[in-house]
Short mmCIF file of C-alpha atoms and ligand atoms in Angstrom, two decimals:
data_model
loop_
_atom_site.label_atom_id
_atom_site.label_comp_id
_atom_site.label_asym_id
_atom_site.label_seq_id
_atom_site.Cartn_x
_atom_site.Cartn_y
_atom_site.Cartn_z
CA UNK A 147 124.80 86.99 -133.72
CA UNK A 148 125.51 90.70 -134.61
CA UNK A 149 129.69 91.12 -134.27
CA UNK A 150 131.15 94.63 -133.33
CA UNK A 151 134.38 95.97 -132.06
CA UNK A 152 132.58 98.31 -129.49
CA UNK A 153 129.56 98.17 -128.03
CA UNK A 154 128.22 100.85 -126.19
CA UNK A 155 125.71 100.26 -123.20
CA UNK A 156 123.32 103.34 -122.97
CA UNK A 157 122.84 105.90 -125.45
CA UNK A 158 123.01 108.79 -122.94
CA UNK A 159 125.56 112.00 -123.68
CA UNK A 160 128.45 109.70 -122.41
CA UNK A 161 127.39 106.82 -124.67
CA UNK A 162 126.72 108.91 -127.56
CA UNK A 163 130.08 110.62 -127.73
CA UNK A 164 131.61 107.72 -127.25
CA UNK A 165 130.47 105.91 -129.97
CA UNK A 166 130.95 109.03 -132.33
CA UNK A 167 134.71 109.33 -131.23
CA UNK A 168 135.06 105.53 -132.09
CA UNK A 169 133.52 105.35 -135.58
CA UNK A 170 135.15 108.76 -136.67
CA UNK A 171 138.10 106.57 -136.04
CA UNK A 172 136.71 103.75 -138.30
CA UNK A 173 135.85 101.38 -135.25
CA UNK A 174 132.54 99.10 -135.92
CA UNK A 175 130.66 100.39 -132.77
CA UNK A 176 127.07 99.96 -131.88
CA UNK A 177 124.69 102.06 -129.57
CA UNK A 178 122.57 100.00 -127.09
CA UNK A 179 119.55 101.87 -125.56
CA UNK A 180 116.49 100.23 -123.30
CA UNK A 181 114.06 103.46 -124.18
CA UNK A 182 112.44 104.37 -127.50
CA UNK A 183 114.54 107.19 -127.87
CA UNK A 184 118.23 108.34 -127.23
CA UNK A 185 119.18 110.54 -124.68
CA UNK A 186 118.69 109.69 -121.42
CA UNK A 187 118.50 112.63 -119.13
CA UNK A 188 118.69 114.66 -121.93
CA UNK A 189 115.29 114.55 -122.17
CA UNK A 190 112.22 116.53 -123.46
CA UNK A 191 108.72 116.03 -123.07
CA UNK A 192 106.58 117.39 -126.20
CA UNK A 193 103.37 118.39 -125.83
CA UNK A 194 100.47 119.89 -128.57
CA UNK A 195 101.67 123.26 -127.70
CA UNK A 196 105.30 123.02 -127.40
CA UNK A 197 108.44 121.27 -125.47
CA UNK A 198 110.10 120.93 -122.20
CA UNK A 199 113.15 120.10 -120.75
CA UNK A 200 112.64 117.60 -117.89
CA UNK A 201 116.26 116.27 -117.25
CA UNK A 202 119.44 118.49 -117.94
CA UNK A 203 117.94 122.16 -118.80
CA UNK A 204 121.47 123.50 -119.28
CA UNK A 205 125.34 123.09 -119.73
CA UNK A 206 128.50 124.89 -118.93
CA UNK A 207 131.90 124.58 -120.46
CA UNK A 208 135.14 124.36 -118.54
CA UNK A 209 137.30 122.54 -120.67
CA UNK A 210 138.82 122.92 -124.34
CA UNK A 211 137.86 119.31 -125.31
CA UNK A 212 133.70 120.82 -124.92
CA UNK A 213 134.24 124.16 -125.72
CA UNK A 214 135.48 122.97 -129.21
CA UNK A 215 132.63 120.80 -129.89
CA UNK A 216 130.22 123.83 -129.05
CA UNK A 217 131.76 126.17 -131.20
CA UNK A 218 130.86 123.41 -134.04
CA UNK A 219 127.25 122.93 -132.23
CA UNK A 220 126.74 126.95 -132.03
CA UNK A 221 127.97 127.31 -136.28
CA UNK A 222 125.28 124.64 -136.39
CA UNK A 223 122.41 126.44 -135.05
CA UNK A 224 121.80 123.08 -132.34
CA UNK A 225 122.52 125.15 -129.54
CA UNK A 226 122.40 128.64 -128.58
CA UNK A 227 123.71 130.99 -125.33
CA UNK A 228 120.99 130.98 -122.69
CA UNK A 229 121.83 133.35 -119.75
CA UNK A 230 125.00 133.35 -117.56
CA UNK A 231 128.40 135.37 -117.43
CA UNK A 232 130.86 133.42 -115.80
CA UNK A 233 129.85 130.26 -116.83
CA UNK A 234 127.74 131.06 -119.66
CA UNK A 235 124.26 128.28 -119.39
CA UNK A 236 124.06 127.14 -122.99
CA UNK A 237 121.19 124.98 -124.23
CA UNK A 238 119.81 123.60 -127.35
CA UNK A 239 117.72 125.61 -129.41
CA UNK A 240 114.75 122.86 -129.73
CA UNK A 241 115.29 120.60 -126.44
CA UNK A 242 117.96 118.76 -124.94
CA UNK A 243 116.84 115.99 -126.06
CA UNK A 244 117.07 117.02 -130.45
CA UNK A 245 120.54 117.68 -128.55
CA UNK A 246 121.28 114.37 -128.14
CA UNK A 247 119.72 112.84 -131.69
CA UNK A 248 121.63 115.13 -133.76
CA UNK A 249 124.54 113.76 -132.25
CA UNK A 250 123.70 109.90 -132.38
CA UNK A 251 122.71 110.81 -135.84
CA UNK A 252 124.05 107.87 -138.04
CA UNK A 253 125.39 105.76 -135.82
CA UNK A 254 124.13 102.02 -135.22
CA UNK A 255 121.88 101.91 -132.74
CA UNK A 256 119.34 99.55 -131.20
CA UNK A 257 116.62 101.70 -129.11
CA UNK A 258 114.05 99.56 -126.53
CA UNK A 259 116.50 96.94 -126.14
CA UNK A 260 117.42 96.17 -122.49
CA UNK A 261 120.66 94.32 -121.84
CA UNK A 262 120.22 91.93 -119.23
CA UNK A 263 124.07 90.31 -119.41
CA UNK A 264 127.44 90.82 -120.08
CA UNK A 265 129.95 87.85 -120.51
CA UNK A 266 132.85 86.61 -121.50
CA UNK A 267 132.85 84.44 -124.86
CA UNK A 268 136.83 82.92 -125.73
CA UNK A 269 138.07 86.89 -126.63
CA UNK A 270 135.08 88.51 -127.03
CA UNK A 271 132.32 89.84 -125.28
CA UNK A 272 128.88 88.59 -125.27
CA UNK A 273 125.54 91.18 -124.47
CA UNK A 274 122.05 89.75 -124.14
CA UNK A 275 119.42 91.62 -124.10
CA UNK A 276 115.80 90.89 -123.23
CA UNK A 277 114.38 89.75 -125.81
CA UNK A 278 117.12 87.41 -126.19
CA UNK A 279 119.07 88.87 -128.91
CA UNK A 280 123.09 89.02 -128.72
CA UNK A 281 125.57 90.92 -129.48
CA UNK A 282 128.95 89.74 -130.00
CA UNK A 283 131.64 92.36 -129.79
CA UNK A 284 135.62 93.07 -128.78
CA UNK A 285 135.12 95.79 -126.54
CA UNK A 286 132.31 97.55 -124.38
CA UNK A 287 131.48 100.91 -122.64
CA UNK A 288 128.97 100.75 -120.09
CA UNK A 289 127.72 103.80 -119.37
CA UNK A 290 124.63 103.69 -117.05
CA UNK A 291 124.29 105.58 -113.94
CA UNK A 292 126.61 103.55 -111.68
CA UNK A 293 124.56 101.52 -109.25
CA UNK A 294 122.45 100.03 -112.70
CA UNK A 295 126.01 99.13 -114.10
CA UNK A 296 126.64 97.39 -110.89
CA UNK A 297 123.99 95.12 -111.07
CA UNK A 298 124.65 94.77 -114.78
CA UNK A 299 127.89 93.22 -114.42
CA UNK A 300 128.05 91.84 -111.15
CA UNK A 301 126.92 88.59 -112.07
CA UNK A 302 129.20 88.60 -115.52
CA UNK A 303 131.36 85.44 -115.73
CA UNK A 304 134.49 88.46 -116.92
CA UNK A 305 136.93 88.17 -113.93
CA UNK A 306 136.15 91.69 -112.40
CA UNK A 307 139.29 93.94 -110.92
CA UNK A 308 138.41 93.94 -107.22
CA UNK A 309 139.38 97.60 -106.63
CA UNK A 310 137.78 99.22 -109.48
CA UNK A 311 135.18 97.26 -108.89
CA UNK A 312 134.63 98.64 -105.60
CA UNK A 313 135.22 101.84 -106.81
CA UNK A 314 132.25 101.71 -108.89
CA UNK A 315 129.81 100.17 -105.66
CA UNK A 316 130.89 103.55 -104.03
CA UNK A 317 128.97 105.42 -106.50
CA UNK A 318 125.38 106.65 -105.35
CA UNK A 319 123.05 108.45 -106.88
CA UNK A 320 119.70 110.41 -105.33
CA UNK A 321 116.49 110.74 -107.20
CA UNK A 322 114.89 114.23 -108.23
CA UNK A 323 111.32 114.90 -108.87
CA UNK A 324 110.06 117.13 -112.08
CA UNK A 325 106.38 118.14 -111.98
CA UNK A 326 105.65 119.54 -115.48
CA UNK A 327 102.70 121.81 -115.84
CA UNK A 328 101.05 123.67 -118.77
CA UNK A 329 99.52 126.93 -117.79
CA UNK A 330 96.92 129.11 -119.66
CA UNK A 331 98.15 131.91 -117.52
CA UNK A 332 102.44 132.99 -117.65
CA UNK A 333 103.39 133.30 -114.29
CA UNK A 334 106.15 136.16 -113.34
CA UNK A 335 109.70 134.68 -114.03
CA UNK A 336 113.13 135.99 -115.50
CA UNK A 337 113.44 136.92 -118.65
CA UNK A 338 115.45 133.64 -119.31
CA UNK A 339 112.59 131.71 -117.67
CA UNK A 340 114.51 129.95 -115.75
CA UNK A 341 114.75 130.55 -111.68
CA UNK A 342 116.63 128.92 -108.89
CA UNK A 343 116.83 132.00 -106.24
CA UNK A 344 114.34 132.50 -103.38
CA UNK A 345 112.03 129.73 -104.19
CA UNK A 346 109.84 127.80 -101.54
CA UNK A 347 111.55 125.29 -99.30
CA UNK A 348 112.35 121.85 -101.18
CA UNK A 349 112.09 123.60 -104.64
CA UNK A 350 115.44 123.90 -106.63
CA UNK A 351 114.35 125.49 -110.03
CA UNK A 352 111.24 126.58 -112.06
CA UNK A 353 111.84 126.54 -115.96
CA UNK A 354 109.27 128.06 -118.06
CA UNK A 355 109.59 126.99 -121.51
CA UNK A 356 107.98 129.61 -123.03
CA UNK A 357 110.88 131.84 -122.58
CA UNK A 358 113.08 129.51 -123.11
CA UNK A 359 111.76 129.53 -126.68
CA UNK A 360 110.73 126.10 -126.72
CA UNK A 361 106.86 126.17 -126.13
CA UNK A 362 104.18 128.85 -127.61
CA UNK A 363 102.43 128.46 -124.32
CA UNK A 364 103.59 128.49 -120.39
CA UNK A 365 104.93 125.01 -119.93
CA UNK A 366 106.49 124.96 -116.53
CA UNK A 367 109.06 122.21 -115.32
CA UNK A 368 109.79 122.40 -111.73
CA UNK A 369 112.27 120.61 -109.96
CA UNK A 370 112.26 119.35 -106.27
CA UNK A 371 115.50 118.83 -104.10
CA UNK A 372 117.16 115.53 -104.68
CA UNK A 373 116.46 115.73 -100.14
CA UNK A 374 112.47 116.29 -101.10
CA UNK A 375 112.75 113.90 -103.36
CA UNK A 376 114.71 111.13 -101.43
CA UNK A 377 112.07 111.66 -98.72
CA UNK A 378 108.78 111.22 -100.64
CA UNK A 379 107.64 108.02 -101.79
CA UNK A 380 106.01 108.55 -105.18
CA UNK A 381 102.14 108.20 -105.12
CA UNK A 382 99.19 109.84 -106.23
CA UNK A 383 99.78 112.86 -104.02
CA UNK A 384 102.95 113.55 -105.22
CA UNK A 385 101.91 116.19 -108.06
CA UNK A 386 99.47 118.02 -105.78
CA UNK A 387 102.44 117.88 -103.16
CA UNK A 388 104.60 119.69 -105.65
CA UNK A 389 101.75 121.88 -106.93
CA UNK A 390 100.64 122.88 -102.74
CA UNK A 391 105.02 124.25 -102.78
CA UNK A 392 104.75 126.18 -105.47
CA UNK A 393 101.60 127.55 -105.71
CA UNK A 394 102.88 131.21 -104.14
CA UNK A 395 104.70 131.26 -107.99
CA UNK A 396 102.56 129.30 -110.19
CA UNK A 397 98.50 129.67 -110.86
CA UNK A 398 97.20 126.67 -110.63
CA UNK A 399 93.58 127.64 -111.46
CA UNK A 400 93.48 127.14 -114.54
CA UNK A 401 95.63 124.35 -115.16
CA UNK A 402 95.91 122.53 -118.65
CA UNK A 403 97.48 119.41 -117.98
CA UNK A 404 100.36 117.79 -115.68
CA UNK A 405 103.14 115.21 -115.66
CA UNK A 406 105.21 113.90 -113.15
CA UNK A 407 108.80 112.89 -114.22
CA UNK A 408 110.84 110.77 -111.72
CA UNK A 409 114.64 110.41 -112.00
CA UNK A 410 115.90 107.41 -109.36
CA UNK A 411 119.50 108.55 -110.36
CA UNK A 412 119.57 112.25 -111.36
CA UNK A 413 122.61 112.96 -109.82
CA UNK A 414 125.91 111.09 -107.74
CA UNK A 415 126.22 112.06 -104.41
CA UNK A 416 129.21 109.96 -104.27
CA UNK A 417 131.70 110.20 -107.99
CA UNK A 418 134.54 108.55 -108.82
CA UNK A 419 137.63 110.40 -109.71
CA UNK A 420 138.98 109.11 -112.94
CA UNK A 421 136.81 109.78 -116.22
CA UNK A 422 136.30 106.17 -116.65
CA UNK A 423 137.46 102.91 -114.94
CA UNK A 424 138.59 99.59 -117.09
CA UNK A 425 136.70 97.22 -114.48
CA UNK A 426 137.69 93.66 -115.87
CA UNK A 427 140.84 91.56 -116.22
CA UNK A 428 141.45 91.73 -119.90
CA UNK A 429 140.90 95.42 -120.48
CA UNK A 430 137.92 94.26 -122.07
CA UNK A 431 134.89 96.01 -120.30
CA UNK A 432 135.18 99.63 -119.64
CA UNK A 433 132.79 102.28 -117.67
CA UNK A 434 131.70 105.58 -117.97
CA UNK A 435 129.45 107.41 -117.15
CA UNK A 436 128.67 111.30 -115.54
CA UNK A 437 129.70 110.41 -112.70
CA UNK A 438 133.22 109.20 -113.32
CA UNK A 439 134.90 112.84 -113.01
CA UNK A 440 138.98 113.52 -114.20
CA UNK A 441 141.32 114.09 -111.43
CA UNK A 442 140.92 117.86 -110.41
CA UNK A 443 137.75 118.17 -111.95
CA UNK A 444 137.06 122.00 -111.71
CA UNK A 445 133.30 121.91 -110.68
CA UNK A 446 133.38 118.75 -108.93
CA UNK A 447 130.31 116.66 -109.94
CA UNK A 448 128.14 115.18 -112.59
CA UNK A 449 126.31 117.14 -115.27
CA UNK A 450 126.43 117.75 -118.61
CA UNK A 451 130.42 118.20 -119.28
CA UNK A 452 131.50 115.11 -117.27
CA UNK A 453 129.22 113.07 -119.05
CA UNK A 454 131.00 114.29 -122.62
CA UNK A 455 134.48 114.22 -120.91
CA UNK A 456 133.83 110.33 -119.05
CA UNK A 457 132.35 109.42 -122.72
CA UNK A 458 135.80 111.41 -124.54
CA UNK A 459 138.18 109.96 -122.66
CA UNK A 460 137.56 106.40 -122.76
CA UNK A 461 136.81 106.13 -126.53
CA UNK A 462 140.36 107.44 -126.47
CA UNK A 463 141.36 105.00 -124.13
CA UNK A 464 140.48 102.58 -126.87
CA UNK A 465 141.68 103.91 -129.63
CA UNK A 466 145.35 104.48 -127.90
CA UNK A 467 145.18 100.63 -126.93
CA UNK A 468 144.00 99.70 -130.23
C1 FAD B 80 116.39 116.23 -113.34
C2 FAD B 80 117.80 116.43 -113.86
C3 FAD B 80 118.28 117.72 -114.09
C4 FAD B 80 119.56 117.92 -114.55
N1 FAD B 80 119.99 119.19 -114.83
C5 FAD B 80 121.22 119.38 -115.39
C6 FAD B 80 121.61 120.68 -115.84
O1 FAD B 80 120.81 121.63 -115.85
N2 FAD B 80 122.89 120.83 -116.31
C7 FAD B 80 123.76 119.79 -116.41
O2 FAD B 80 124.90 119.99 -116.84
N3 FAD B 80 123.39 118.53 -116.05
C8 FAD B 80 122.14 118.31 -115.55
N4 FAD B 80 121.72 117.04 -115.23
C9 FAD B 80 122.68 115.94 -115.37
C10 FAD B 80 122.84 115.47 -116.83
O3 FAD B 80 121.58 115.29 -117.41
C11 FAD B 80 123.60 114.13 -116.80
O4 FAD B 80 124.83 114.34 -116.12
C12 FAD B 80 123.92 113.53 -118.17
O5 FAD B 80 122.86 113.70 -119.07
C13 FAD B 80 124.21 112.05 -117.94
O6 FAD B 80 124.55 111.41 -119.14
P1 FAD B 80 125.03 109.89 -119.11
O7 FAD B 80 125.23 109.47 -120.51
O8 FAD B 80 126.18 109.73 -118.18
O9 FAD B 80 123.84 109.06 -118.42
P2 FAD B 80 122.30 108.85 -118.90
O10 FAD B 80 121.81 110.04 -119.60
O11 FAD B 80 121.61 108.39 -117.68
O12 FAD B 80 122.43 107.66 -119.96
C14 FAD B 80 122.38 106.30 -119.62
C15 FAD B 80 121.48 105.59 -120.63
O13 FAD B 80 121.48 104.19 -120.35
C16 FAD B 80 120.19 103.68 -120.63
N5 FAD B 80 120.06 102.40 -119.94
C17 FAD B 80 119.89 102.17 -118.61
N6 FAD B 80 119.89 100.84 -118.37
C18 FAD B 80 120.07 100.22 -119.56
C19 FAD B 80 120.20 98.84 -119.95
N7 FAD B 80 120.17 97.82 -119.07
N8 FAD B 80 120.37 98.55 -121.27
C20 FAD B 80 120.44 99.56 -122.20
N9 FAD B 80 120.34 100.88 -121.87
C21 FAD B 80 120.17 101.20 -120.57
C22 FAD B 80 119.28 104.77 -120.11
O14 FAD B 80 117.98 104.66 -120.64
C23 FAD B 80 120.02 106.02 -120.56
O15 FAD B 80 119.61 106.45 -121.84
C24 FAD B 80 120.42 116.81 -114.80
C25 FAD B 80 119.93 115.51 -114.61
C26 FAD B 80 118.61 115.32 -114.16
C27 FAD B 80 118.08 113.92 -114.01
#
């Protein structure tokens, strides 16, 4: 059995900066991830031609804890200023995704490993995963979309604190809908590519990667309303659906290929306000997530910035208890 002092469930933004915070302060942590690839909705389909963003497209900065970082990600070259005055949008310079492995870069990490349990073992913490693997460790971060980490640890034998825990079953999440289309023909958009004004009914934002400087040929995502989205059962129809809404902006004639991406929890409808929540007896078992949001959080739901701050904040909640 493979001993840590941190384990980190999902190797999404929150996980990821979480387990970087930790081992810069010489903690033994390990990255636990049920895809081939870290990120979660940092992600980035990649196609012959080119990429696109299908999850997070974007990120703005309201606090000095992510501004820093992004000063160090901008020296870099990982991420560049995309369009935006108040809130500047940035995004990274090869997909959100490259984002997200330049960060995990070096840490330990298992990827297509699904972890089916969490229990207690005399101090420690025991994960199993599915194909019956564990991992032994001091502490843990979970850090799935909420309603997964309540399944996850509802049937743990760790003695769960009854309001946090109900804290966390308040947390829902809606789905959204990305159709991804390549194009032989550029369709008429921004010169950032990216539009969320005046579109048809149930369609939040068209992205065309080509101006985002991503693809070298029109590679559209477009994204339906998490209320389209709840309402429409996923099926066969559902690209032609999405094609039928946006056809007024998009020429479908001459289409190269298509891809439906479906997010069950893109975004909480319902957060929690503290950036993470110790849910068991001992202190032992901690979650985080983008949904867990500080007090006073200035824009007041999950993206980008309160996955980083959720993932900041209780990496230092271990290291202060430490
Ligand atoms: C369609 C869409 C568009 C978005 N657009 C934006 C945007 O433009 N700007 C912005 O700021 N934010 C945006 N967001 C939100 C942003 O992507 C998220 O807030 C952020 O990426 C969440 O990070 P996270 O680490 O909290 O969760 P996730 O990224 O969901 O990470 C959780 C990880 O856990 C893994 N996992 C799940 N179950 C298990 C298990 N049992 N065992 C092991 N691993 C498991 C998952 O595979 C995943 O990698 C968007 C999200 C979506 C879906």
């Amino acid at each position: 059995m493979q001993k840590y002092d941190v384990a980190i469930i999902g190797a999404g933004l929150s996980g990821i900066v979480a387990a970087r915070k930790l081992k810069q302060a010489g903690a033994s942590v390990l990255l636990l991830e049920k895809e081939q690839t870290v990120g979660g909705r940092l992600a980035t389909s990649i196609t012959a031609e080119g990429k696109a963003d299908i999850g997070a497209q974007f990120f703005t900065v309201r606090t000095e804890e992510l501004q820093q970082e992004v000063e160090g990600w901008l020296e870099k070259g990982w991420v560049k200023r995309w369009f935006g005055e108040d809130y500047p949008r940035y995004t990274s310079v090869d997909g959100m995704s490259s984002l997200a492995c330049r960060l995990a870069e070096g840490m330990d990490c298992v990827t297509s490993t699904m972890i089916t349990a969490v229990n207690a073992q005399d101090s420690h913490i025991v994960l199993h995963d599915s194909s019956g693997s564990l991992y032994k460790c001091k502490r843990v971060v979970c850090t799935l979309p909420a309603p997964l980490t309540v399944n996850l640890i509802g049937k743990s034998s760790l003695g769960l604190k009854v309001e946090a825990y109900q804290k966390l079953k308040e947390i829902q999440f809606q789905p959204t809908y990305v159709g991804v289309f390549q194009l032989e023909r550029s369709p008429y958009t921004p010169e950032s590519g990216h539009i969320d004004k005046q579109l048809p009914a149930d369609v939040e934002r068209i992205v065309d990667h080509q101006k985002k400087g991503i693809s070298k040929t029109p590679l559209m995502s477009v994204y339906m309303t998490a209320d389209w989205s709840v309402s429409h059962e996923s099926s066969e129809s559902t690209l032609k659906m999405i094609k039928n809404k946006t056809s007024p902006y998009l020429d479908f004639r001459k289409l190269i290929s298509e891809q439906l991406e479906i997010w069950p929890y893109a975004q909480a409808v319902t957060t929690c306000p503290h950036s993470f929540l110790e849910i068991d007896n001992r202190g032992k078992l901690l979650v985080a997530g983008d949904a867990f949001l500080r007090p006073g959080d200035q824009a007041g739901k999950t993206r980008f910035e309160s996955a980083f701050l959720s993932g900041h904040d209780a990496a230092n909640h271990i290291l202060s208890d430490s």
